[in-house]
PDB file of C-alpha atoms in Angstrom:
ATOM      1  CA  UNK A   1     140.398 137.007 -25.750  1.00 37.00           C
ATOM      2  CA  UNK A   2     139.564 139.275 -28.011  1.00 37.00           C
ATOM      3  CA  UNK A   3     136.469 138.288 -30.353  1.00 42.00           C
ATOM      4  CA  UNK A   4     135.440 138.887 -34.294  1.00 44.00           C
ATOM      5  CA  UNK A   5     131.738 138.490 -33.579  1.00 46.00           C
ATOM      6  CA  UNK A   6     131.151 140.644 -37.004  1.00 44.00           C
ATOM      7  CA  UNK A   7     132.660 138.412 -39.450  1.00 57.00           C
ATOM      8  CA  UNK A   8     131.064 136.765 -42.274  1.00 70.00           C
ATOM      9  CA  UNK A   9     129.656 133.429 -41.359  1.00 85.00           C
ATOM     10  CA  UNK A  10     127.795 130.707 -43.467  1.00 91.00           C
ATOM     11  CA  UNK A  11     124.000 130.371 -43.820  1.00 93.00           C
ATOM     12  CA  UNK A  12     124.208 126.687 -44.143  1.00 96.00           C
ATOM     13  CA  UNK A  13     124.207 124.441 -40.588  1.00 98.00           C
ATOM     14  CA  UNK A  14     126.588 122.316 -40.952  1.00 98.00           C
ATOM     15  CA  UNK A  15     128.993 124.513 -42.809  1.00 98.00           C
ATOM     16  CA  UNK A  16     129.280 126.644 -39.877  1.00 98.00           C
ATOM     17  CA  UNK A  17     129.193 123.539 -37.259  1.00 99.00           C
ATOM     18  CA  UNK A  18     132.169 122.417 -39.474  1.00 98.00           C
ATOM     19  CA  UNK A  19     133.897 125.687 -39.269  1.00 98.00           C
ATOM     20  CA  UNK A  20     135.921 126.427 -35.635  1.00 98.00           C
ATOM     21  CA  UNK A  21     134.912 128.866 -33.744  1.00 98.00           C
ATOM     22  CA  UNK A  22     137.781 131.849 -32.704  1.00 97.00           C
ATOM     23  CA  UNK A  23     137.791 129.534 -29.169  1.00 98.00           C
ATOM     24  CA  UNK A  24     137.499 126.014 -30.947  1.00 99.00           C
ATOM     25  CA  UNK A  25     141.140 126.771 -33.351  1.00 99.00           C
ATOM     26  CA  UNK A  26     144.359 125.327 -32.500  1.00 99.00           C
ATOM     27  CA  UNK A  27     145.299 127.825 -34.139  1.00 98.00           C
ATOM     28  CA  UNK A  28     149.421 128.286 -32.986  1.00 98.00           C
ATOM     29  CA  UNK A  29     149.049 124.910 -31.696  1.00 98.00           C
ATOM     30  CA  UNK A  30     146.960 122.951 -35.272  1.00 98.00           C
ATOM     31  CA  UNK A  31     150.368 121.120 -35.830  1.00 97.00           C
ATOM     32  CA  UNK A  32     150.076 119.463 -32.746  1.00 98.00           C
ATOM     33  CA  UNK A  33     145.587 118.467 -34.953  1.00 98.00           C
ATOM     34  CA  UNK A  34     148.103 115.660 -37.658  1.00 96.00           C
ATOM     35  CA  UNK A  35     147.804 111.980 -37.456  1.00 95.00           C
ATOM     36  CA  UNK A  36     145.009 111.716 -34.937  1.00 98.00           C
ATOM     37  CA  UNK A  37     142.688 109.015 -34.736  1.00 98.00           C
ATOM     38  CA  UNK A  38     139.758 109.138 -37.939  1.00 96.00           C
ATOM     39  CA  UNK A  39     137.048 107.195 -35.285  1.00 98.00           C
ATOM     40  CA  UNK A  40     134.949 108.889 -32.656  1.00 99.00           C
ATOM     41  CA  UNK A  41     135.643 107.002 -29.327  1.00 99.00           C
ATOM     42  CA  UNK A  42     139.096 107.193 -30.413  1.00 99.00           C
ATOM     43  CA  UNK A  43     139.395 110.501 -30.994  1.00 99.00           C
ATOM     44  CA  UNK A  44     137.658 110.867 -26.693  1.00 99.00           C
ATOM     45  CA  UNK A  45     140.640 108.757 -25.771  1.00 99.00           C
ATOM     46  CA  UNK A  46     142.686 110.752 -26.598  1.00 99.00           C
ATOM     47  CA  UNK A  47     141.065 113.952 -25.456  1.00 99.00           C
ATOM     48  CA  UNK A  48     141.300 111.517 -21.686  1.00 99.00           C
ATOM     49  CA  UNK A  49     144.898 111.580 -22.401  1.00 98.00           C
ATOM     50  CA  UNK A  50     145.424 114.894 -22.166  1.00 99.00           C
ATOM     51  CA  UNK A  51     142.631 116.266 -19.661  1.00 98.00           C
ATOM     52  CA  UNK A  52     142.190 114.973 -15.599  1.00 97.00           C
ATOM     53  CA  UNK A  53     138.512 115.786 -14.874  1.00 96.00           C
ATOM     54  CA  UNK A  54     138.864 118.708 -12.017  1.00 94.00           C
ATOM     55  CA  UNK A  55     136.406 117.599  -9.102  1.00 93.00           C
ATOM     56  CA  UNK A  56     137.398 113.088 -10.223  1.00 94.00           C
ATOM     57  CA  UNK A  57     140.987 115.101  -9.440  1.00 94.00           C
ATOM     58  CA  UNK A  58     139.379 116.363  -6.554  1.00 91.00           C
ATOM     59  CA  UNK A  59     137.293 113.472  -4.707  1.00 92.00           C
ATOM     60  CA  UNK A  60     139.053 110.556  -5.964  1.00 93.00           C
ATOM     61  CA  UNK A  61     141.872 110.974  -7.515  1.00 94.00           C
ATOM     62  CA  UNK A  62     143.706 108.696  -5.857  1.00 95.00           C
ATOM     63  CA  UNK A  63     141.263 105.919  -5.806  1.00 94.00           C
ATOM     64  CA  UNK A  64     141.530 106.652  -9.759  1.00 94.00           C
ATOM     65  CA  UNK A  65     144.346 107.578 -10.952  1.00 96.00           C
ATOM     66  CA  UNK A  66     147.263 107.602  -8.539  1.00 96.00           C
ATOM     67  CA  UNK A  67     147.888 111.128  -7.884  1.00 96.00           C
ATOM     68  CA  UNK A  68     146.458 113.530  -5.598  1.00 94.00           C
ATOM     69  CA  UNK A  69     145.784 118.006  -6.860  1.00 91.00           C
ATOM     70  CA  UNK A  70     148.837 118.609  -4.936  1.00 93.00           C
ATOM     71  CA  UNK A  71     150.651 115.793  -6.625  1.00 95.00           C
ATOM     72  CA  UNK A  72     149.877 118.952  -9.748  1.00 94.00           C
ATOM     73  CA  UNK A  73     150.133 122.092  -7.696  1.00 92.00           C
ATOM     74  CA  UNK A  74     153.944 120.509  -6.512  1.00 94.00           C
ATOM     75  CA  UNK A  75     155.253 120.498 -10.497  1.00 94.00           C
ATOM     76  CA  UNK A  76     154.516 124.302  -9.781  1.00 94.00           C
ATOM     77  CA  UNK A  77     151.768 124.278 -12.397  1.00 94.00           C
ATOM     78  CA  UNK A  78     148.953 126.889 -11.803  1.00 93.00           C
ATOM     79  CA  UNK A  79     145.814 124.913 -11.588  1.00 94.00           C
ATOM     80  CA  UNK A  80     143.610 128.426 -12.078  1.00 92.00           C
ATOM     81  CA  UNK A  81     145.139 129.309 -14.348  1.00 93.00           C
ATOM     82  CA  UNK A  82     144.670 126.150 -16.071  1.00 94.00           C
ATOM     83  CA  UNK A  83     141.719 125.833 -15.507  1.00 94.00           C
ATOM     84  CA  UNK A  84     139.723 129.039 -16.749  1.00 94.00           C
ATOM     85  CA  UNK A  85     141.620 129.029 -19.898  1.00 95.00           C
ATOM     86  CA  UNK A  86     139.378 130.035 -21.928  1.00 96.00           C
ATOM     87  CA  UNK A  87     140.321 128.727 -26.192  1.00 98.00           C
ATOM     88  CA  UNK A  88     142.321 125.842 -27.112  1.00 99.00           C
ATOM     89  CA  UNK A  89     144.883 127.790 -27.747  1.00 99.00           C
ATOM     90  CA  UNK A  90     145.182 128.410 -24.791  1.00 98.00           C
ATOM     91  CA  UNK A  91     144.644 125.485 -23.427  1.00 98.00           C
ATOM     92  CA  UNK A  92     146.498 123.143 -25.427  1.00 99.00           C
ATOM     93  CA  UNK A  93     149.750 125.591 -25.327  1.00 98.00           C
ATOM     94  CA  UNK A  94     149.865 124.788 -21.607  1.00 98.00           C
ATOM     95  CA  UNK A  95     149.854 121.042 -22.706  1.00 98.00           C
ATOM     96  CA  UNK A  96     152.542 122.067 -24.519  1.00 98.00           C
ATOM     97  CA  UNK A  97     154.693 123.368 -22.136  1.00 97.00           C
ATOM     98  CA  UNK A  98     154.354 120.153 -20.327  1.00 97.00           C
ATOM     99  CA  UNK A  99     155.529 117.580 -22.154  1.00 97.00           C
ATOM    100  CA  UNK A 100     156.287 118.382 -25.390  1.00 97.00           C
ATOM    101  CA  UNK A 101     155.070 115.863 -27.734  1.00 97.00           C
ATOM    102  CA  UNK A 102     152.172 114.169 -29.745  1.00 98.00           C
ATOM    103  CA  UNK A 103     148.055 114.491 -27.940  1.00 99.00           C
ATOM    104  CA  UNK A 104     148.323 110.401 -28.474  1.00 98.00           C
ATOM    105  CA  UNK A 105     151.897 110.178 -27.206  1.00 98.00           C
ATOM    106  CA  UNK A 106     150.618 108.568 -23.548  1.00 98.00           C
ATOM    107  CA  UNK A 107     150.854 111.400 -20.629  1.00 98.00           C
ATOM    108  CA  UNK A 108     150.946 110.431 -17.024  1.00 97.00           C
ATOM    109  CA  UNK A 109     148.369 111.924 -15.375  1.00 96.00           C
ATOM    110  CA  UNK A 110     150.695 113.671 -13.664  1.00 97.00           C
ATOM    111  CA  UNK A 111     151.284 115.222 -17.277  1.00 98.00           C
ATOM    112  CA  UNK A 112     147.682 115.736 -17.689  1.00 98.00           C
ATOM    113  CA  UNK A 113     146.269 119.421 -17.839  1.00 98.00           C
ATOM    114  CA  UNK A 114     143.541 120.137 -15.329  1.00 96.00           C
ATOM    115  CA  UNK A 115     140.184 120.801 -16.848  1.00 96.00           C
ATOM    116  CA  UNK A 116     135.967 120.223 -16.517  1.00 96.00           C
ATOM    117  CA  UNK A 117     133.649 118.352 -18.667  1.00 98.00           C
ATOM    118  CA  UNK A 118     133.266 120.980 -20.581  1.00 98.00           C
ATOM    119  CA  UNK A 119     136.460 121.443 -21.930  1.00 98.00           C
ATOM    120  CA  UNK A 120     136.212 117.389 -22.254  1.00 99.00           C
ATOM    121  CA  UNK A 121     133.324 118.450 -24.847  1.00 99.00           C
ATOM    122  CA  UNK A 122     135.319 121.341 -26.256  1.00 99.00           C
ATOM    123  CA  UNK A 123     138.097 120.086 -27.306  1.00 99.00           C
ATOM    124  CA  UNK A 124     136.474 117.080 -28.664  1.00 99.00           C
ATOM    125  CA  UNK A 125     134.042 118.799 -30.743  1.00 99.00           C
ATOM    126  CA  UNK A 126     137.231 121.219 -31.871  1.00 99.00           C
ATOM    127  CA  UNK A 127     138.975 117.921 -33.245  1.00 99.00           C
ATOM    128  CA  UNK A 128     136.287 117.604 -35.666  1.00 99.00           C
ATOM    129  CA  UNK A 129     135.763 121.245 -36.672  1.00 99.00           C
ATOM    130  CA  UNK A 130     139.534 120.725 -37.414  1.00 98.00           C
ATOM    131  CA  UNK A 131     138.939 117.591 -39.982  1.00 98.00           C
ATOM    132  CA  UNK A 132     135.344 119.030 -41.470  1.00 98.00           C
ATOM    133  CA  UNK A 133     132.518 117.473 -39.383  1.00 98.00           C
ATOM    134  CA  UNK A 134     129.565 119.952 -38.099  1.00 99.00           C
ATOM    135  CA  UNK A 135     129.812 119.564 -34.312  1.00 99.00           C
ATOM    136  CA  UNK A 136     128.849 121.759 -31.594  1.00 99.00           C
ATOM    137  CA  UNK A 137     129.527 121.733 -28.184  1.00 99.00           C
ATOM    138  CA  UNK A 138     126.103 121.613 -25.659  1.00 99.00           C
ATOM    139  CA  UNK A 139     124.745 123.201 -22.638  1.00 99.00           C
ATOM    140  CA  UNK A 140     122.555 120.978 -20.251  1.00 99.00           C
ATOM    141  CA  UNK A 141     122.467 117.530 -17.765  1.00 99.00           C
ATOM    142  CA  UNK A 142     123.185 114.557 -16.955  1.00 98.00           C
ATOM    143  CA  UNK A 143     121.404 111.642 -15.255  1.00 97.00           C
ATOM    144  CA  UNK A 144     123.750 108.311 -15.867  1.00 97.00           C
ATOM    145  CA  UNK A 145     126.067 110.507 -13.933  1.00 96.00           C
ATOM    146  CA  UNK A 146     124.390 109.382 -11.048  1.00 91.00           C
ATOM    147  CA  UNK A 147     123.386 106.337 -11.725  1.00 85.00           C
ATOM    148  CA  UNK A 148     119.578 105.244  -8.960  1.00 86.00           C
ATOM    149  CA  UNK A 149     119.694 109.030  -7.889  1.00 89.00           C
ATOM    150  CA  UNK A 150     117.013 110.890  -9.957  1.00 91.00           C
ATOM    151  CA  UNK A 151     118.813 113.726 -10.649  1.00 97.00           C
ATOM    152  CA  UNK A 152     120.543 115.770 -13.394  1.00 98.00           C
ATOM    153  CA  UNK A 153     123.903 116.814 -12.956  1.00 98.00           C
ATOM    154  CA  UNK A 154     125.670 120.133 -15.206  1.00 98.00           C
ATOM    155  CA  UNK A 155     127.402 118.991 -18.248  1.00 98.00           C
ATOM    156  CA  UNK A 156     128.602 119.709 -21.146  1.00 99.00           C
ATOM    157  CA  UNK A 157     129.503 117.381 -24.697  1.00 99.00           C
ATOM    158  CA  UNK A 158     129.619 117.176 -27.946  1.00 99.00           C
ATOM    159  CA  UNK A 159     127.240 116.784 -30.200  1.00 99.00           C
ATOM    160  CA  UNK A 160     128.077 115.854 -33.636  1.00 99.00           C
ATOM    161  CA  UNK A 161     126.409 115.357 -37.353  1.00 99.00           C
ATOM    162  CA  UNK A 162     126.558 111.609 -39.300  1.00 98.00           C
ATOM    163  CA  UNK A 163     125.806 112.430 -42.735  1.00 97.00           C
ATOM    164  CA  UNK A 164     125.180 108.267 -42.887  1.00 97.00           C
ATOM    165  CA  UNK A 165     123.223 108.199 -40.302  1.00 98.00           C
ATOM    166  CA  UNK A 166     121.488 111.983 -40.632  1.00 97.00           C
ATOM    167  CA  UNK A 167     121.293 112.882 -38.015  1.00 98.00           C
ATOM    168  CA  UNK A 168     123.311 114.791 -34.632  1.00 99.00           C
ATOM    169  CA  UNK A 169     124.924 112.702 -31.781  1.00 99.00           C
ATOM    170  CA  UNK A 170     125.638 113.309 -28.708  1.00 99.00           C
ATOM    171  CA  UNK A 171     128.610 112.180 -27.290  1.00 99.00           C
ATOM    172  CA  UNK A 172     130.116 112.940 -23.867  1.00 99.00           C
ATOM    173  CA  UNK A 173     134.232 112.361 -23.792  1.00 99.00           C
ATOM    174  CA  UNK A 174     135.158 113.078 -20.357  1.00 99.00           C
ATOM    175  CA  UNK A 175     133.707 108.619 -19.252  1.00 98.00           C
ATOM    176  CA  UNK A 176     136.552 106.745 -19.153  1.00 97.00           C
ATOM    177  CA  UNK A 177     136.926 103.545 -17.923  1.00 96.00           C
ATOM    178  CA  UNK A 178     137.493 104.452 -14.403  1.00 96.00           C
ATOM    179  CA  UNK A 179     134.247 107.067 -14.276  1.00 96.00           C
ATOM    180  CA  UNK A 180     132.271 103.684 -16.700  1.00 95.00           C
ATOM    181  CA  UNK A 181     132.873 101.778 -13.583  1.00 95.00           C
ATOM    182  CA  UNK A 182     132.678 104.350 -10.319  1.00 93.00           C
ATOM    183  CA  UNK A 183     129.719 105.585 -12.102  1.00 94.00           C
ATOM    184  CA  UNK A 184     128.421 102.193 -12.706  1.00 95.00           C
ATOM    185  CA  UNK A 185     127.062 103.791 -16.321  1.00 96.00           C
ATOM    186  CA  UNK A 186     126.017 101.782 -18.670  1.00 95.00           C
ATOM    187  CA  UNK A 187     124.469 103.889 -21.706  1.00 97.00           C
ATOM    188  CA  UNK A 188     126.913 104.343 -25.075  1.00 98.00           C
ATOM    189  CA  UNK A 189     128.374 107.746 -24.051  1.00 99.00           C
ATOM    190  CA  UNK A 190     129.159 107.855 -28.577  1.00 99.00           C
ATOM    191  CA  UNK A 191     125.513 107.634 -29.035  1.00 99.00           C
ATOM    192  CA  UNK A 192     124.128 109.473 -25.904  1.00 99.00           C
ATOM    193  CA  UNK A 193     120.113 108.941 -25.489  1.00 98.00           C
ATOM    194  CA  UNK A 194     118.369 111.608 -24.880  1.00 98.00           C
ATOM    195  CA  UNK A 195     117.184 111.724 -21.619  1.00 96.00           C
ATOM    196  CA  UNK A 196     120.059 110.662 -20.207  1.00 97.00           C
ATOM    197  CA  UNK A 197     121.218 113.991 -21.160  1.00 99.00           C
ATOM    198  CA  UNK A 198     119.175 116.870 -21.386  1.00 99.00           C
ATOM    199  CA  UNK A 199     119.661 120.190 -23.379  1.00 99.00           C
ATOM    200  CA  UNK A 200     118.970 122.577 -21.452  1.00 99.00           C
ATOM    201  CA  UNK A 201     116.076 124.337 -24.039  1.00 99.00           C
ATOM    202  CA  UNK A 202     114.953 121.046 -22.349  1.00 99.00           C
ATOM    203  CA  UNK A 203     114.965 120.562 -18.071  1.00 99.00           C
ATOM    204  CA  UNK A 204     113.466 124.212 -19.482  1.00 99.00           C
ATOM    205  CA  UNK A 205     110.028 122.178 -21.068  1.00 99.00           C
ATOM    206  CA  UNK A 206     110.035 120.211 -18.705  1.00 98.00           C
ATOM    207  CA  UNK A 207     110.353 122.738 -15.913  1.00 98.00           C
ATOM    208  CA  UNK A 208     107.585 124.567 -17.472  1.00 98.00           C
ATOM    209  CA  UNK A 209     105.263 120.898 -18.246  1.00 97.00           C
ATOM    210  CA  UNK A 210     105.878 119.964 -14.149  1.00 96.00           C
ATOM    211  CA  UNK A 211     106.987 117.449 -15.880  1.00 95.00           C
ATOM    212  CA  UNK A 212     109.833 117.320 -13.092  1.00 95.00           C
ATOM    213  CA  UNK A 213     110.864 118.392  -9.537  1.00 97.00           C
ATOM    214  CA  UNK A 214     113.147 121.540 -10.718  1.00 98.00           C
ATOM    215  CA  UNK A 215     116.119 120.990  -7.796  1.00 98.00           C
ATOM    216  CA  UNK A 216     116.831 117.791  -9.425  1.00 98.00           C
ATOM    217  CA  UNK A 217     118.502 120.278 -11.589  1.00 98.00           C
ATOM    218  CA  UNK A 218     122.131 121.450 -11.346  1.00 97.00           C
ATOM    219  CA  UNK A 219     125.430 121.978  -9.754  1.00 95.00           C
ATOM    220  CA  UNK A 220     126.528 121.794  -5.459  1.00 92.00           C
ATOM    221  CA  UNK A 221     123.776 124.225  -4.203  1.00 92.00           C
ATOM    222  CA  UNK A 222     122.813 125.975  -7.582  1.00 94.00           C
ATOM    223  CA  UNK A 223     119.579 124.240  -8.764  1.00 97.00           C
ATOM    224  CA  UNK A 224     116.014 125.357  -9.275  1.00 98.00           C
ATOM    225  CA  UNK A 225     114.473 126.885 -12.243  1.00 98.00           C
ATOM    226  CA  UNK A 226     117.046 129.908 -12.289  1.00 97.00           C
ATOM    227  CA  UNK A 227     119.643 127.306 -12.772  1.00 98.00           C
ATOM    228  CA  UNK A 228     117.740 125.286 -15.515  1.00 99.00           C
ATOM    229  CA  UNK A 229     117.083 129.419 -17.023  1.00 99.00           C
ATOM    230  CA  UNK A 230     120.913 129.847 -16.763  1.00 98.00           C
ATOM    231  CA  UNK A 231     121.505 126.501 -19.036  1.00 98.00           C
ATOM    232  CA  UNK A 232     118.236 128.143 -21.253  1.00 99.00           C
ATOM    233  CA  UNK A 233     120.361 130.703 -22.146  1.00 99.00           C
ATOM    234  CA  UNK A 234     124.486 129.379 -21.817  1.00 98.00           C
ATOM    235  CA  UNK A 235     123.144 126.867 -24.314  1.00 99.00           C
ATOM    236  CA  UNK A 236     122.080 129.004 -27.168  1.00 99.00           C
ATOM    237  CA  UNK A 237     125.704 130.767 -26.376  1.00 98.00           C
ATOM    238  CA  UNK A 238     126.614 127.376 -27.427  1.00 99.00           C
ATOM    239  CA  UNK A 239     124.897 126.359 -30.867  1.00 99.00           C
ATOM    240  CA  UNK A 240     126.279 130.331 -31.347  1.00 98.00           C
ATOM    241  CA  UNK A 241     129.700 128.815 -31.420  1.00 98.00           C
ATOM    242  CA  UNK A 242     130.245 131.675 -28.096  1.00 97.00           C
ATOM    243  CA  UNK A 243     131.515 128.502 -26.103  1.00 98.00           C
ATOM    244  CA  UNK A 244     131.799 130.144 -22.986  1.00 95.00           C
ATOM    245  CA  UNK A 245     132.436 129.044 -19.228  1.00 94.00           C
ATOM    246  CA  UNK A 246     131.009 126.743 -17.306  1.00 91.00           C
ATOM    247  CA  UNK A 247     130.366 129.780 -15.023  1.00 89.00           C
ATOM    248  CA  UNK A 248     129.456 132.773 -14.967  1.00 85.00           C
ATOM    249  CA  UNK A 249     126.280 133.830 -17.524  1.00 93.00           C
ATOM    250  CA  UNK A 250     123.965 137.214 -17.957  1.00 96.00           C
ATOM    251  CA  UNK A 251     121.066 138.701 -19.068  1.00 97.00           C
ATOM    252  CA  UNK A 252     117.523 136.652 -18.951  1.00 98.00           C
ATOM    253  CA  UNK A 253     120.119 133.812 -17.645  1.00 98.00           C
ATOM    254  CA  UNK A 254     120.992 136.049 -14.423  1.00 96.00           C
ATOM    255  CA  UNK A 255     118.166 137.886 -13.748  1.00 96.00           C
ATOM    256  CA  UNK A 256     116.449 136.685 -10.497  1.00 94.00           C
ATOM    257  CA  UNK A 257     112.943 134.942 -10.312  1.00 93.00           C
ATOM    258  CA  UNK A 258     111.247 138.557  -9.200  1.00 95.00           C
ATOM    259  CA  UNK A 259     112.483 140.823 -12.309  1.00 96.00           C
ATOM    260  CA  UNK A 260     111.022 138.448 -14.945  1.00 98.00           C
ATOM    261  CA  UNK A 261     107.666 139.264 -16.964  1.00 98.00           C
ATOM    262  CA  UNK A 262     105.300 137.010 -18.496  1.00 98.00           C
ATOM    263  CA  UNK A 263     107.298 138.481 -22.023  1.00 98.00           C
ATOM    264  CA  UNK A 264     110.105 137.083 -20.796  1.00 99.00           C
ATOM    265  CA  UNK A 265     108.783 133.838 -20.489  1.00 99.00           C
ATOM    266  CA  UNK A 266     106.855 134.019 -23.169  1.00 99.00           C
ATOM    267  CA  UNK A 267     110.767 134.538 -25.166  1.00 99.00           C
ATOM    268  CA  UNK A 268     112.194 132.351 -23.085  1.00 99.00           C
ATOM    269  CA  UNK A 269     109.439 128.795 -23.454  1.00 99.00           C
ATOM    270  CA  UNK A 270     110.238 130.040 -26.972  1.00 99.00           C
ATOM    271  CA  UNK A 271     113.955 129.827 -27.441  1.00 99.00           C
ATOM    272  CA  UNK A 272     113.431 126.523 -25.673  1.00 99.00           C
ATOM    273  CA  UNK A 273     111.529 124.871 -29.219  1.00 99.00           C
ATOM    274  CA  UNK A 274     114.308 126.321 -30.780  1.00 98.00           C
ATOM    275  CA  UNK A 275     116.899 125.132 -29.051  1.00 98.00           C
ATOM    276  CA  UNK A 276     115.397 121.382 -28.870  1.00 98.00           C
ATOM    277  CA  UNK A 277     115.030 120.496 -32.769  1.00 97.00           C
ATOM    278  CA  UNK A 278     117.267 117.724 -33.515  1.00 95.00           C
ATOM    279  CA  UNK A 279     116.561 118.422 -37.940  1.00 95.00           C
ATOM    280  CA  UNK A 280     118.324 121.445 -38.887  1.00 96.00           C
ATOM    281  CA  UNK A 281     115.439 123.684 -39.846  1.00 95.00           C
ATOM    282  CA  UNK A 282     115.998 126.076 -36.877  1.00 96.00           C
ATOM    283  CA  UNK A 283     119.764 127.162 -37.555  1.00 98.00           C
ATOM    284  CA  UNK A 284     118.399 130.706 -39.124  1.00 97.00           C
ATOM    285  CA  UNK A 285     116.217 131.068 -35.527  1.00 98.00           C
ATOM    286  CA  UNK A 286     118.686 129.834 -33.178  1.00 98.00           C
ATOM    287  CA  UNK A 287     120.837 132.313 -34.750  1.00 98.00           C
ATOM    288  CA  UNK A 288     117.887 135.896 -35.538  1.00 98.00           C
ATOM    289  CA  UNK A 289     117.649 134.708 -31.563  1.00 99.00           C
ATOM    290  CA  UNK A 290     121.495 134.652 -30.471  1.00 98.00           C
ATOM    291  CA  UNK A 291     120.969 139.170 -31.395  1.00 98.00           C
ATOM    292  CA  UNK A 292     118.321 139.922 -28.989  1.00 98.00           C
ATOM    293  CA  UNK A 293     119.835 141.629 -25.699  1.00 98.00           C
ATOM    294  CA  UNK A 294     117.935 139.834 -23.715  1.00 98.00           C
ATOM    295  CA  UNK A 295     119.905 135.949 -24.121  1.00 98.00           C
ATOM    296  CA  UNK A 296     122.844 137.584 -26.359  1.00 98.00           C
ATOM    297  CA  UNK A 297     126.310 137.451 -24.445  1.00 96.00           C
ATOM    298  CA  UNK A 298     127.197 141.154 -23.252  1.00 95.00           C
ATOM    299  CA  UNK A 299     131.110 142.254 -25.748  1.00 92.00           C
ATOM    300  CA  UNK A 300     132.307 143.593 -22.658  1.00 90.00           C
ATOM    301  CA  UNK A 301     131.554 140.548 -20.388  1.00 90.00           C
ATOM    302  CA  UNK A 302     134.312 139.366 -18.434  1.00 88.00           C
ATOM    303  CA  UNK A 303     133.866 135.473 -17.581  1.00 86.00           C
ATOM    304  CA  UNK A 304     134.166 135.771 -13.937  1.00 84.00           C
ATOM    305  CA  UNK A 305     137.394 133.613 -12.968  1.00 85.00           C
ATOM    306  CA  UNK A 306     136.601 130.708 -10.453  1.00 79.00           C
ATOM    307  CA  UNK A 307     138.069 127.050  -8.639  1.00 76.00           C
ATOM    308  CA  UNK A 308     135.072 125.757  -7.368  1.00 65.00           C
ATOM    309  CA  UNK A 309     136.552 127.872  -3.530  1.00 54.00           C
ATOM    310  CA  UNK A 310     139.216 125.190  -3.874  1.00 54.00           C
ATOM    311  CA  UNK A 311     142.360 125.077  -1.479  1.00 45.00           C
ATOM    312  CA  UNK A 312     145.638 126.393  -3.503  1.00 43.00           C
ATOM    313  CA  UNK A 313     147.591 125.262  -1.333  1.00 34.00           C
ATOM    314  CA  UNK A 314     151.526 125.344  -3.601  1.00 32.00           C
ATOM    315  CA  UNK A 315     150.275 126.749  -6.695  1.00 30.00           C
ATOM    316  CA  UNK A 316     151.332 129.286  -7.869  1.00 28.00           C
ATOM    317  CA  UNK A 317     147.885 131.536  -7.066  1.00 25.00           C
TER     318      UNK A 317
END
């Protein structure tokens, strides 16, 4: 997908985030957004009606939804392709190809598209922007996914502007009824506390002030300071509506620790301060910082195709 990064965009933060990016724009499938419910909890249920989470399906699919990954593969589904589609338009095409019905029509688990937390957050963000509500996806880590373990797991959520309350609210559209019970989640997933979901910049600040053990942040074997730095740079991209896949990085997000200079650390510390503000005042700085080639996704950057190393027997490859 080629993005038009030079197009004129609003300098007003709320107007900017109420407009689609190339990635959240449903384009040819915008008709599927007609007749959607209006409340955030209802929209979350629509998201859950159309996505099944890769890791839940892989490790608890039978218990959670009565199916396994093999059940999808037996339908001839290309699961690697589904997971690695970047744009909402591409995701909607697959959803509609599987079942040509409104997004609100009940779908069985085998009729849902394979996705991860980024995809759940992205679809809710797309729903909200389509209605003119300022929304963005945030890259960070969630403590509530591992209750009692003090581990902050790699995660993405949606953040939207609540006009009446004059604040940004974090929403986790992934957490369905099974996950609520299985993970023993007690927080309000439609207003996630900011110490339960920690954006990349906050994790970096905690690490730099030795508030936390950096090895308690990450996913699988990707943990520690390098991981936190990756999330800091990744979140800046999402704040600039470059909603990339959840894997693959660039610039200061991926360079080895031994190659970081004091100047690099100063830049990252400053970025963390700007990106963790919960008001709209740092918007111009967020946009300016993303022009820095050390932080900006290169124009020729290609996201690696990834399937978490899972076997794909039965799929089309």
